[in-house]
Tab-separated table of C-alpha atoms and ligand atoms in Angstrom:
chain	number	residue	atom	x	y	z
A	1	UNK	CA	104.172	125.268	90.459
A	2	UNK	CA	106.221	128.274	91.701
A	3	UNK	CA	104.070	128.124	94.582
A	4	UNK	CA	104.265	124.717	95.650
A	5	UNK	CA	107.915	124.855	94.924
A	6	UNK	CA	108.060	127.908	98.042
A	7	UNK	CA	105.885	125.909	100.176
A	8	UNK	CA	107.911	123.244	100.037
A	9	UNK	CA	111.127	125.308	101.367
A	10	UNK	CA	108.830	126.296	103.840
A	11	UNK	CA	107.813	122.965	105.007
A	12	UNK	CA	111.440	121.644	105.427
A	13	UNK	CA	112.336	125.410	106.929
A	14	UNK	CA	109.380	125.483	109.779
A	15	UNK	CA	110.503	122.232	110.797
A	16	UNK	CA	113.998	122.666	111.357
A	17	UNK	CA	115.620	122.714	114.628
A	18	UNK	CA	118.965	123.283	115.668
A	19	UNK	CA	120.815	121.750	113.196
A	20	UNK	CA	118.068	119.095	112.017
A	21	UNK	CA	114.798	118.981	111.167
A	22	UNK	CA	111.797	117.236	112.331
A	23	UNK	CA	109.631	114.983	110.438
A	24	UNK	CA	106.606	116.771	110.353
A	25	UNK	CA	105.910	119.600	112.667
A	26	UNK	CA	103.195	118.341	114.806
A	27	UNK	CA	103.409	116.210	117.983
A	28	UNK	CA	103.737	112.630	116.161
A	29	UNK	CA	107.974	112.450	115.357
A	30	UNK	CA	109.773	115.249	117.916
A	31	UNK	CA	113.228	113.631	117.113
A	32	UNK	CA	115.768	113.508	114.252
A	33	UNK	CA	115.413	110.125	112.265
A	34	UNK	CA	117.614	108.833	109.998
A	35	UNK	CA	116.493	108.438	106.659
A	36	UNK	CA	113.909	111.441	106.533
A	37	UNK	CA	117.149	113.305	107.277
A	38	UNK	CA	118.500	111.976	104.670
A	39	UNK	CA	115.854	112.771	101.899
A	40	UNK	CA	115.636	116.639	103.740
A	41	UNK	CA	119.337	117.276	103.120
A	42	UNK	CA	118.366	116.197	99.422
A	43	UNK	CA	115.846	118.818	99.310
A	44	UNK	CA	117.682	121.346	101.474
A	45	UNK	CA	120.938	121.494	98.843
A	46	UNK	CA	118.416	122.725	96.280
A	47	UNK	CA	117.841	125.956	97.991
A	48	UNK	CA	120.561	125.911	101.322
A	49	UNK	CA	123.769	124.056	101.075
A	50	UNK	CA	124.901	124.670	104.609
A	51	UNK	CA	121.321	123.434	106.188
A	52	UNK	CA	121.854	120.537	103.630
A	53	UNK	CA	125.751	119.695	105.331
A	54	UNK	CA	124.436	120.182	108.833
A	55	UNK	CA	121.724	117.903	108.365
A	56	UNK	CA	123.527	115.116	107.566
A	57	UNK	CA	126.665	116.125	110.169
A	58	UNK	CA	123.749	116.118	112.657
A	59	UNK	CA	123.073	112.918	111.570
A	60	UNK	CA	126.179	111.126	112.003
A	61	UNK	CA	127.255	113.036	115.250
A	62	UNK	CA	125.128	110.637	117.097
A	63	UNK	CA	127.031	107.329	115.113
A	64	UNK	CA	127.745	104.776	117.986
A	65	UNK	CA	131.374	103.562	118.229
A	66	UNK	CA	130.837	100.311	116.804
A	67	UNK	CA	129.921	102.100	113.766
A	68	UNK	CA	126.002	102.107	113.802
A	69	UNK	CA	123.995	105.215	113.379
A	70	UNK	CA	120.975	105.204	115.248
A	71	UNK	CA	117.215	105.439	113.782
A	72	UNK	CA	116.575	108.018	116.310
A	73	UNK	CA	118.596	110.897	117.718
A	74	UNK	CA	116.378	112.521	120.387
A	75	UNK	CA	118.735	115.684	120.643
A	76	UNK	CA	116.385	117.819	122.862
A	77	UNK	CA	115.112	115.121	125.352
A	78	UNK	CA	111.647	115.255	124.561
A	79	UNK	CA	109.683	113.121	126.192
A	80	UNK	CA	106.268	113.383	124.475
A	81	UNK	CA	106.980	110.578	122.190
A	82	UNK	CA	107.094	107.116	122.672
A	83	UNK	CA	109.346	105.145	122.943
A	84	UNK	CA	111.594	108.055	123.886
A	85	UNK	CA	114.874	108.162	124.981
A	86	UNK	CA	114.034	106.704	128.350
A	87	UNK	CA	112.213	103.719	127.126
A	88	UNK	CA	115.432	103.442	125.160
A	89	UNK	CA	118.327	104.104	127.384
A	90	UNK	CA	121.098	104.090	125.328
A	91	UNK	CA	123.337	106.334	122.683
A	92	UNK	CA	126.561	107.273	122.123
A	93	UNK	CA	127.012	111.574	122.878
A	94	UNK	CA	123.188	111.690	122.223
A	95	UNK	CA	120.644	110.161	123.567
A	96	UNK	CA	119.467	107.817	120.829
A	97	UNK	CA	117.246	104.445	119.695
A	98	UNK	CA	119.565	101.256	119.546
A	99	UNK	CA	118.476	100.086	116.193
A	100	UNK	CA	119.010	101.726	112.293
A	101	UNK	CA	117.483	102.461	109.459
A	102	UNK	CA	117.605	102.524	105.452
A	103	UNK	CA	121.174	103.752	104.706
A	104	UNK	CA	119.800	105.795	102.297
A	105	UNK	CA	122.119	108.942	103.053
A	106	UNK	CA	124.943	107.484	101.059
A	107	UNK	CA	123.095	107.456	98.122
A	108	UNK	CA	121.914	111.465	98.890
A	109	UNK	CA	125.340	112.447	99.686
A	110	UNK	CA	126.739	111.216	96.040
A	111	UNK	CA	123.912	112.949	94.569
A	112	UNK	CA	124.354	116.637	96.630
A	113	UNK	CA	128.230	115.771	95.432
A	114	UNK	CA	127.889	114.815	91.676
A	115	UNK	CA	124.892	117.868	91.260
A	116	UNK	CA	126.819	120.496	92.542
A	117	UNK	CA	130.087	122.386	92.808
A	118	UNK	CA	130.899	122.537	96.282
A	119	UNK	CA	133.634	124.678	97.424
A	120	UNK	CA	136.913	123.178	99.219
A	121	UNK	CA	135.447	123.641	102.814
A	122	UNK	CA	132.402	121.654	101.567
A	123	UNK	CA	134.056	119.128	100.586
A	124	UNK	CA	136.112	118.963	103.741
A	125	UNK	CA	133.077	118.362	105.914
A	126	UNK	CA	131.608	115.751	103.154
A	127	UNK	CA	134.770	114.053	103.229
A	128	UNK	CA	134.460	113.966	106.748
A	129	UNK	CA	130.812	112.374	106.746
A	130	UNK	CA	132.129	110.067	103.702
A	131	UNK	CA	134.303	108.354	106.274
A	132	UNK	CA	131.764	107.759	109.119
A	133	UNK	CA	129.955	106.076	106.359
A	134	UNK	CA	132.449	103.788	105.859
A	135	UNK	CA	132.181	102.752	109.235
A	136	UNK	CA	128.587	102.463	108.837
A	137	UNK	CA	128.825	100.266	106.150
A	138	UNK	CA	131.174	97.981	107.525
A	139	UNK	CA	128.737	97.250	110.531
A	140	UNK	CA	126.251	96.502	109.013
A	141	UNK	CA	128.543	94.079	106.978
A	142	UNK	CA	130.369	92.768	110.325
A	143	UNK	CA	127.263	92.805	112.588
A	144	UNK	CA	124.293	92.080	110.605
A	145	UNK	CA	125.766	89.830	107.748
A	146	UNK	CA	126.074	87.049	109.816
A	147	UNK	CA	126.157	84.237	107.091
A	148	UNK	CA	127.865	86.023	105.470
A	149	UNK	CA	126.300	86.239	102.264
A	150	UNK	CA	126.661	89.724	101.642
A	151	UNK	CA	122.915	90.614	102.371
A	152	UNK	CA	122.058	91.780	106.436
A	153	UNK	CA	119.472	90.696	109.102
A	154	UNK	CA	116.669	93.498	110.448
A	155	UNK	CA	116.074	92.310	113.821
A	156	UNK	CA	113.414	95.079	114.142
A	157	UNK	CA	110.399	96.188	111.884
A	158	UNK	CA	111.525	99.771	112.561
A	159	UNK	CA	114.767	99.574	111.106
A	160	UNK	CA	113.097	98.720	107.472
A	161	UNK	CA	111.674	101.916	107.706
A	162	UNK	CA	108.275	100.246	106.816
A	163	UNK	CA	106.826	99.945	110.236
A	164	UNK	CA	103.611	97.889	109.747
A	165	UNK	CA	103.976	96.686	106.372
A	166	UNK	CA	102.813	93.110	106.141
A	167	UNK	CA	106.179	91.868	105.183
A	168	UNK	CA	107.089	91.861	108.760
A	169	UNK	CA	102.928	90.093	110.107
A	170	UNK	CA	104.181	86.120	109.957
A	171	UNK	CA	107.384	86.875	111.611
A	172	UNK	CA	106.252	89.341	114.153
A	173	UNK	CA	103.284	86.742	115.113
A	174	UNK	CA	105.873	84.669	115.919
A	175	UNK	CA	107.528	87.023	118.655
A	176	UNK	CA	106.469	85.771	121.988
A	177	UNK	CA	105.130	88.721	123.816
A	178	UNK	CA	106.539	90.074	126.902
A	179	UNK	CA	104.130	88.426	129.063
A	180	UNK	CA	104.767	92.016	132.062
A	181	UNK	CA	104.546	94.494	128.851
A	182	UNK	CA	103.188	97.840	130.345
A	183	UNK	CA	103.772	101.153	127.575
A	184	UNK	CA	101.460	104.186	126.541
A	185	UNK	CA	101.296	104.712	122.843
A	186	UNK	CA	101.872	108.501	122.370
A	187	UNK	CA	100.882	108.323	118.319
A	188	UNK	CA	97.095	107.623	118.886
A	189	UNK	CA	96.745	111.063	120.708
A	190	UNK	CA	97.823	112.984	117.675
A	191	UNK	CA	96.721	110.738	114.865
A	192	UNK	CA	94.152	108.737	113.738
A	193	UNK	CA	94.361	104.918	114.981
A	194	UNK	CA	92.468	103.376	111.818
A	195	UNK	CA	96.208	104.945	109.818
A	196	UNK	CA	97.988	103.679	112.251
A	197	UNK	CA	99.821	100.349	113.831
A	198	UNK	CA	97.816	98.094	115.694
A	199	UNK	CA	97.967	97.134	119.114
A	200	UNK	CA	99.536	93.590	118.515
A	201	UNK	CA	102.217	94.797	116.001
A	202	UNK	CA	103.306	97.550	119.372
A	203	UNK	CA	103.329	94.623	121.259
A	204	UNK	CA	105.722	93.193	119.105
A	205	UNK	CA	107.793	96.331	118.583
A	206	UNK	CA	108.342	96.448	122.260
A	207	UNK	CA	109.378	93.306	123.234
A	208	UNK	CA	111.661	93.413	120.709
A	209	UNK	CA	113.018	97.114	122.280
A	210	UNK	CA	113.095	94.907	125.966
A	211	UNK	CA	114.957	92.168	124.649
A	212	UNK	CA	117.458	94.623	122.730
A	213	UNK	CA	117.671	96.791	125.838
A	214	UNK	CA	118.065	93.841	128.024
A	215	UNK	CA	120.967	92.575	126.190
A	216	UNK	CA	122.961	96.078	126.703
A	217	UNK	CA	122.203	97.078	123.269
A	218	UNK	CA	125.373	94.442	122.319
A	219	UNK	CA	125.528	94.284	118.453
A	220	UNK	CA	125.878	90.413	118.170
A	221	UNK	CA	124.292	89.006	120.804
A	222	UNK	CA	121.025	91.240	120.112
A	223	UNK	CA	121.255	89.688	116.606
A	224	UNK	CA	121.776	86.766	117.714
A	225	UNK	CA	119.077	86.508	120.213
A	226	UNK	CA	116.434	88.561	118.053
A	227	UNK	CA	112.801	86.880	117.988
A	228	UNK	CA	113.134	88.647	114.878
A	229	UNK	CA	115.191	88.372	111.910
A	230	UNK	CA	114.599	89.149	108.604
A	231	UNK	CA	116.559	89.442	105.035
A	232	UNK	CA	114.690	92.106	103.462
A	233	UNK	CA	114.730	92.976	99.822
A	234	UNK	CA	113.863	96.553	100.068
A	235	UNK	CA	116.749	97.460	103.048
A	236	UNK	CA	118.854	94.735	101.255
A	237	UNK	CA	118.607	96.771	97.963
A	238	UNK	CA	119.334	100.170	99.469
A	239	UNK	CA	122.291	98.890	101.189
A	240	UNK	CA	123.846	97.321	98.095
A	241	UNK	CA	123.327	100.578	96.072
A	242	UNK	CA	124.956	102.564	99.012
A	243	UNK	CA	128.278	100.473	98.723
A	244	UNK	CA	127.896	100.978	95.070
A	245	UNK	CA	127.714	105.092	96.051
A	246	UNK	CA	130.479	105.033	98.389
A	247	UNK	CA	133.035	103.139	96.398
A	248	UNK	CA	132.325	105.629	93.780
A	249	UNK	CA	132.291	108.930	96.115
A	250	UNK	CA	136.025	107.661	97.702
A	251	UNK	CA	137.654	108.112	94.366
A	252	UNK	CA	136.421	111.483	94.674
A	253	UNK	CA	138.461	111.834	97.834
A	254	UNK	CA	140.958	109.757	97.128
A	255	UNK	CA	140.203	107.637	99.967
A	256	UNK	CA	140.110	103.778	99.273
A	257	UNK	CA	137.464	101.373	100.077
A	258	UNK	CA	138.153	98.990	97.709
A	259	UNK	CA	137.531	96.183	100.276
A	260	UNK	CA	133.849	97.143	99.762
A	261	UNK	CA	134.193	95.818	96.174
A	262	UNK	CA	134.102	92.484	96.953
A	263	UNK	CA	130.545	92.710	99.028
A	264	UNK	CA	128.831	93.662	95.379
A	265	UNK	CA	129.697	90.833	93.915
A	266	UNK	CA	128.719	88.226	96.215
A	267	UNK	CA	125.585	90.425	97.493
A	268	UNK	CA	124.021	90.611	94.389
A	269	UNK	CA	124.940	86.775	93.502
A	270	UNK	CA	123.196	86.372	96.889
A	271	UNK	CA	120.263	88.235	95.906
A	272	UNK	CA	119.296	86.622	93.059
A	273	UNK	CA	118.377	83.682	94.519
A	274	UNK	CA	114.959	85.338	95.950
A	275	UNK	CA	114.068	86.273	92.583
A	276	UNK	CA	111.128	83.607	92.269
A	277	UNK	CA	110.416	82.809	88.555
A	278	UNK	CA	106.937	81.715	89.300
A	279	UNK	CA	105.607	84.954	90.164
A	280	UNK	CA	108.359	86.968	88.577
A	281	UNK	CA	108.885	88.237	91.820
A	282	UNK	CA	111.411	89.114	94.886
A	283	UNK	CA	110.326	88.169	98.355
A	284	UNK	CA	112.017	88.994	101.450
A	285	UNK	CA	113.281	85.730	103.090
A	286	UNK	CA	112.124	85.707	107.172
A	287	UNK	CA	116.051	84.295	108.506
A	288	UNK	CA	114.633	83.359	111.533
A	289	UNK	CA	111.762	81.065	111.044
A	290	UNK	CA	113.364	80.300	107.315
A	291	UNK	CA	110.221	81.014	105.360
A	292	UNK	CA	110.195	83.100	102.299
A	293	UNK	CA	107.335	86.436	102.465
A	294	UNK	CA	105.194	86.283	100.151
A	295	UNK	CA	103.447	89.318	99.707
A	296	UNK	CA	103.471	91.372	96.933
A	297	UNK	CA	104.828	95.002	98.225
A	298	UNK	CA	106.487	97.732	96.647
A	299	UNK	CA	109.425	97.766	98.722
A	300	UNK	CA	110.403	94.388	96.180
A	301	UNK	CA	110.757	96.524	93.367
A	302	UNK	CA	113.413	98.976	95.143
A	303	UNK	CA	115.670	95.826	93.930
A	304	UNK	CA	115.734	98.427	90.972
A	305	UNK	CA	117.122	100.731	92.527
A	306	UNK	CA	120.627	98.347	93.488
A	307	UNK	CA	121.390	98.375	89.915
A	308	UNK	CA	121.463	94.758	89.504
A	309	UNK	CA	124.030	93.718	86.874
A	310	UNK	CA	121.217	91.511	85.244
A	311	UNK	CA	119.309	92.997	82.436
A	312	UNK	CA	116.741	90.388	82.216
A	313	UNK	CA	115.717	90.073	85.800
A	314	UNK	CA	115.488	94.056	85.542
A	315	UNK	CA	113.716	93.928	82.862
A	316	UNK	CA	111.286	91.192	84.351
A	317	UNK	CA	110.845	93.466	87.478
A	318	UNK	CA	110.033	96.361	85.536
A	319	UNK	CA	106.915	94.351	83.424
A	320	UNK	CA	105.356	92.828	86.839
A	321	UNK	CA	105.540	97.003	87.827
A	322	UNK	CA	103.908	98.172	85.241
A	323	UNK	CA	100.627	95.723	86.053
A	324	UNK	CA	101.286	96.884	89.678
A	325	UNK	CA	99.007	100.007	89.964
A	326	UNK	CA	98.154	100.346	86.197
A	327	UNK	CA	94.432	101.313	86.184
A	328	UNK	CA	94.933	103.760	88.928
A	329	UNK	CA	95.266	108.041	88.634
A	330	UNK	CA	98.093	108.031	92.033
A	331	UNK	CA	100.519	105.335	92.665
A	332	UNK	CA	102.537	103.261	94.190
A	333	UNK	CA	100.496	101.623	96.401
A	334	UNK	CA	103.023	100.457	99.402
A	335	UNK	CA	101.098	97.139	98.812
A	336	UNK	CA	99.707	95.640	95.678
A	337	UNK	CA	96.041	96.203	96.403
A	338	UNK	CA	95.417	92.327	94.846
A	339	UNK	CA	97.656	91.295	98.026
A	340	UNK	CA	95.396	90.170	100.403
A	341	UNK	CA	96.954	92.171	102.822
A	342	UNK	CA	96.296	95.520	101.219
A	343	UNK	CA	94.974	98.159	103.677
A	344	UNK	CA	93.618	101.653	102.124
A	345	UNK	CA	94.441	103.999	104.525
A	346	UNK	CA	96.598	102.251	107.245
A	347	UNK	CA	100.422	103.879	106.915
A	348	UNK	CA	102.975	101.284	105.022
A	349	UNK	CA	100.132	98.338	103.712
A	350	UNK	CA	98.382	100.433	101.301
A	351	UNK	CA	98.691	104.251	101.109
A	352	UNK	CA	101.330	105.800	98.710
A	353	UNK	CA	104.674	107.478	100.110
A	354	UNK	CA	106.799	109.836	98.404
A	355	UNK	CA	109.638	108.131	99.523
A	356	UNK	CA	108.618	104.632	97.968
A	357	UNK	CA	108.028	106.566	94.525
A	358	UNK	CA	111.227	108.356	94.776
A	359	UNK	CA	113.379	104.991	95.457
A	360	UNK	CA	111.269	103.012	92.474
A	361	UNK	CA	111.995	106.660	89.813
A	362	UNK	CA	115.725	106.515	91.090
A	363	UNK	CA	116.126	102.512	89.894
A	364	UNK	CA	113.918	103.105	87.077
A	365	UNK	CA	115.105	106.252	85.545
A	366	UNK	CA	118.794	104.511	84.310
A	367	UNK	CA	116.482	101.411	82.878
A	368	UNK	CA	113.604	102.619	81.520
A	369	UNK	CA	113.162	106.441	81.096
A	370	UNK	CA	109.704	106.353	79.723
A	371	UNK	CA	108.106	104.655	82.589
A	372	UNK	CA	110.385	106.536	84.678
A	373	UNK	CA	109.298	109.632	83.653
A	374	UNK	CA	105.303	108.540	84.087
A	375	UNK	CA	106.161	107.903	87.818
A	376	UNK	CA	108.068	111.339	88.115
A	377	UNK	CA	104.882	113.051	86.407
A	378	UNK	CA	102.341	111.010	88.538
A	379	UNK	CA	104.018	112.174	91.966
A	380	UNK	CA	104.462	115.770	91.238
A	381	UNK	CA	100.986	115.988	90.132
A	382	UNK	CA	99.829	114.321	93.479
A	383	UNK	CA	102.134	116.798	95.162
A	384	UNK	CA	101.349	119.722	93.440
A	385	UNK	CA	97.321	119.309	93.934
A	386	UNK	CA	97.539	117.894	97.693
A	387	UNK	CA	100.916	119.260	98.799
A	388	UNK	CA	103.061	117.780	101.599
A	389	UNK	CA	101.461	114.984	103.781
A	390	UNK	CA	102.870	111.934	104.872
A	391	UNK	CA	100.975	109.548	102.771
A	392	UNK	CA	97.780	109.367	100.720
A	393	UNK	CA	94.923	107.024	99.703
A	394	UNK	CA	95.828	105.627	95.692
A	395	UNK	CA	91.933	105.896	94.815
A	396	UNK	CA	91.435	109.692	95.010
A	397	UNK	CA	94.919	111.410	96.568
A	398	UNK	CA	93.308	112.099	100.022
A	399	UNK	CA	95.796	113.056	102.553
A	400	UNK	CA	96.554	110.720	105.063
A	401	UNK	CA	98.660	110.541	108.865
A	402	UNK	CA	100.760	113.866	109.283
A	403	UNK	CA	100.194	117.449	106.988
A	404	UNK	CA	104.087	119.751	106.228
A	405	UNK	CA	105.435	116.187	105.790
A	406	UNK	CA	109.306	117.141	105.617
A	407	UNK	CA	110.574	114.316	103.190
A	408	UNK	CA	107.605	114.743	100.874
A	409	UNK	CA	108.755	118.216	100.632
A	410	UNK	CA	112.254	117.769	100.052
A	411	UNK	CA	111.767	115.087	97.611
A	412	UNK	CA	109.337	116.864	95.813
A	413	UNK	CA	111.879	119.146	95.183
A	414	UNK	CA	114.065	116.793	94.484
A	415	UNK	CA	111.211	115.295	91.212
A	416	UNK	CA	111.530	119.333	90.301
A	417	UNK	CA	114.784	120.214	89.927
A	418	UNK	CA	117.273	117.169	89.756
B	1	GLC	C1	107.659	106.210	110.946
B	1	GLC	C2	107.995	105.687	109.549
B	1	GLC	C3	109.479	105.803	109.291
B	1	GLC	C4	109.917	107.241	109.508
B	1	GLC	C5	109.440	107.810	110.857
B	1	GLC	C6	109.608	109.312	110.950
B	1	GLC	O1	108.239	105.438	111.943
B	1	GLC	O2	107.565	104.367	109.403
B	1	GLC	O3	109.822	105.379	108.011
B	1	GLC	O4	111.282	107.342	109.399
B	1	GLC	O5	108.084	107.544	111.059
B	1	GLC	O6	109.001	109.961	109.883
């Protein structure tokens, strides 16, 4: 255990840069992204406070001035990945993506806050961060909220975080391709193509980039024009939980964002409605093409992890769970391998993540300790006999797509020591 717990610090250590740290260390992510920075600072505060502040000060140095922070910050130019920050053209200070991710950070920052005592020039810079989030928030609630229901659009597959999961196949199908698309994948050269995307869902991730691009990166009309738009439990679920977080972590600073209140309230009314009785289930709703998704993935349960003020529909989420991967030594599956859907080895429709299992323990752990506890002991036994990749196969823990996987690290350290 002692072991594991030092090579984790020396995952997340090798792959930091100046000020931020890298995915994984090989070839396949040379950038910052948003929420694996997130889940390092997590790990980072267990062992180095200051690489844990930078991180996330990293992080929001590259917010745009409309209040978005950017999936990607390519701080050193690098143009060995694709799309880099040519194919994307845009960022505000630093070169960056146009589109988001998971807002997960709020939800780390509370936790580094509320686990530690952090002197007064900590909690200066926090304080700081705490009010870029603010802005954050309120985008996505002014740009991406446009019914105003309380829950937000993705107009991207990237922003869920989830690249290929199969949520996102009806809607993306539905994208007309770019009829002139020319583009060199830069993933397949460093990883293994039956893990990865397929050529048709790139297809669709670019024309999507062209149209965003083409449209000056403009926050409403790139919503508004999206061949893609989707109401998403999982990000959904996040988000509410990081309003939650940040109404909490202002009183802290005596900073008030009670305006946020409201949103809860009418967000998780919203919510509800795509709890569907018949299958005891969530579904993400595609906005666009108005068509509820039915397929059964795990990023439906993270509804646990918004804290739902409704017992029973926790308590009906947390049954349908425990059927999810019950026979099986490693879960969560990303997708319930009874979907017909389910891939083995190919990145977000099948394989296990660390990140999925840490989002599911976080909701659960508040609502039902046992089985909370089974899903903490499950993923530090996976981590402890395969160590840090970036996901694995449920039927035997093989490793799968990139090894010194940073956020598998840090959250592993996270399982250990919160
Ligand atoms: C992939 C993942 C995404 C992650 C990124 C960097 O795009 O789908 O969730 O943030 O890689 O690790």
């Amino acid at each position: 255990m002692k072991e594991t717990i030092e090579i984790a610090k020396k995952v997340l250590k090798t792959n930091r840069r100046s000020g931020y740290t890298l995915p994984t260390n090989n070839e396949l992510y040379p950038a910052q992204w948003n929420w694996d920075s997130a889940f390092i600072s997590l790990g980072y505060s267990y062992f180095n406070m200051e690489y844990a502040i930078e991180e996330l000060e990293k992080l929001v140095s590259g917010q745009w001035e409309d209040g978005m922070i950017p999936h990607i910050l390519f701080h050193d130019n690098d143009e060995s990945y694709f799309p880099n920050h040519k194919t994307w053209g845009c960022g505000n200070k630093i070169p960056s993506s146009g589109i988001t991710q998971p807002p997960i950070i709020v939800t780390v920052i509370k936790k580094i806050v509320d686990q530690n005592k952090l002197d007064q020039s900590q909690m200066k810079r926090i304080e700081s961060i705490v009010k870029k989030l603010k802005k954050y928030l309120d985008w996505f609630y002014n740009y991406r909220d446009t019914s105003k229901i309380g829950l937000v659009s993705i107009i991207h597959p990237w922003e869920s975080g989830l690249d290929n999961s199969p949520i996102w196949d009806s809607s993306l199908d539905k994208v007309k391709i770019d009829e002139n698309l020319s583009y060199e994948r830069r993933d397949l050269n460093v990883s293994r193509s039956s893990n990865r995307p397929l050529k048709k869902d790139y297809d669709g991730y670019i024309t999507l980039l062209n149209q965003f691009k083409k449209n000056k990166y403009n926050p409403s009309k790139i919503v508004s024009d999206s061949m893609f738009n989707v109401i998403d439990i999982g990000f959904n679920s996040i988000l509410i939980r990081a309003t939650k977080d940040l109404i909490e972590l202002a009183k802290k600073f005596n900073l008030n964002f009670a305006d946020l209140e409201n949103k809860i309230l009418k967000s998780e009314e919203s919510l509800i409605k795509f709890y569907k009785d018949k299958d005891q289930s969530f579904f993400s709703y595609d906005f666009k093409n108005h068509k509820l998704i039915n397929v059964d993935a795990i990023s439906n349960y993270f509804i646990l992890f918004a804290n739902l003020q409704n017992q029973d529909i926790n308590n009906r989420v947390i049954n349908k769970l425990k059927k999810y991967n019950s026979q099986k030594e490693y879960f969560f599956t990303t997708v319930n391998p009874k979907d017909k859907t389910f891939e083995e080895t190919r990145y977000w429709r099948g394989p296990v993540w660390i990140n999925s299992n840490w989002i599911i323990y976080q909701g659960l752990k508040n609502k039902d300790i046992k089985f909370a506890k089974l899903v903490k002991k499950i993923t530090l036994k996976l981590l402890e006999e395969k160590n840090f990749h970036e996901y694995y196969n449920y039927t035997n823990g093989a490793c799968l797509g990139a090894n010194n996987f940073s956020w598998s690290a840090a959250l592993y350290l996270d399982f250990k020591f919160e």
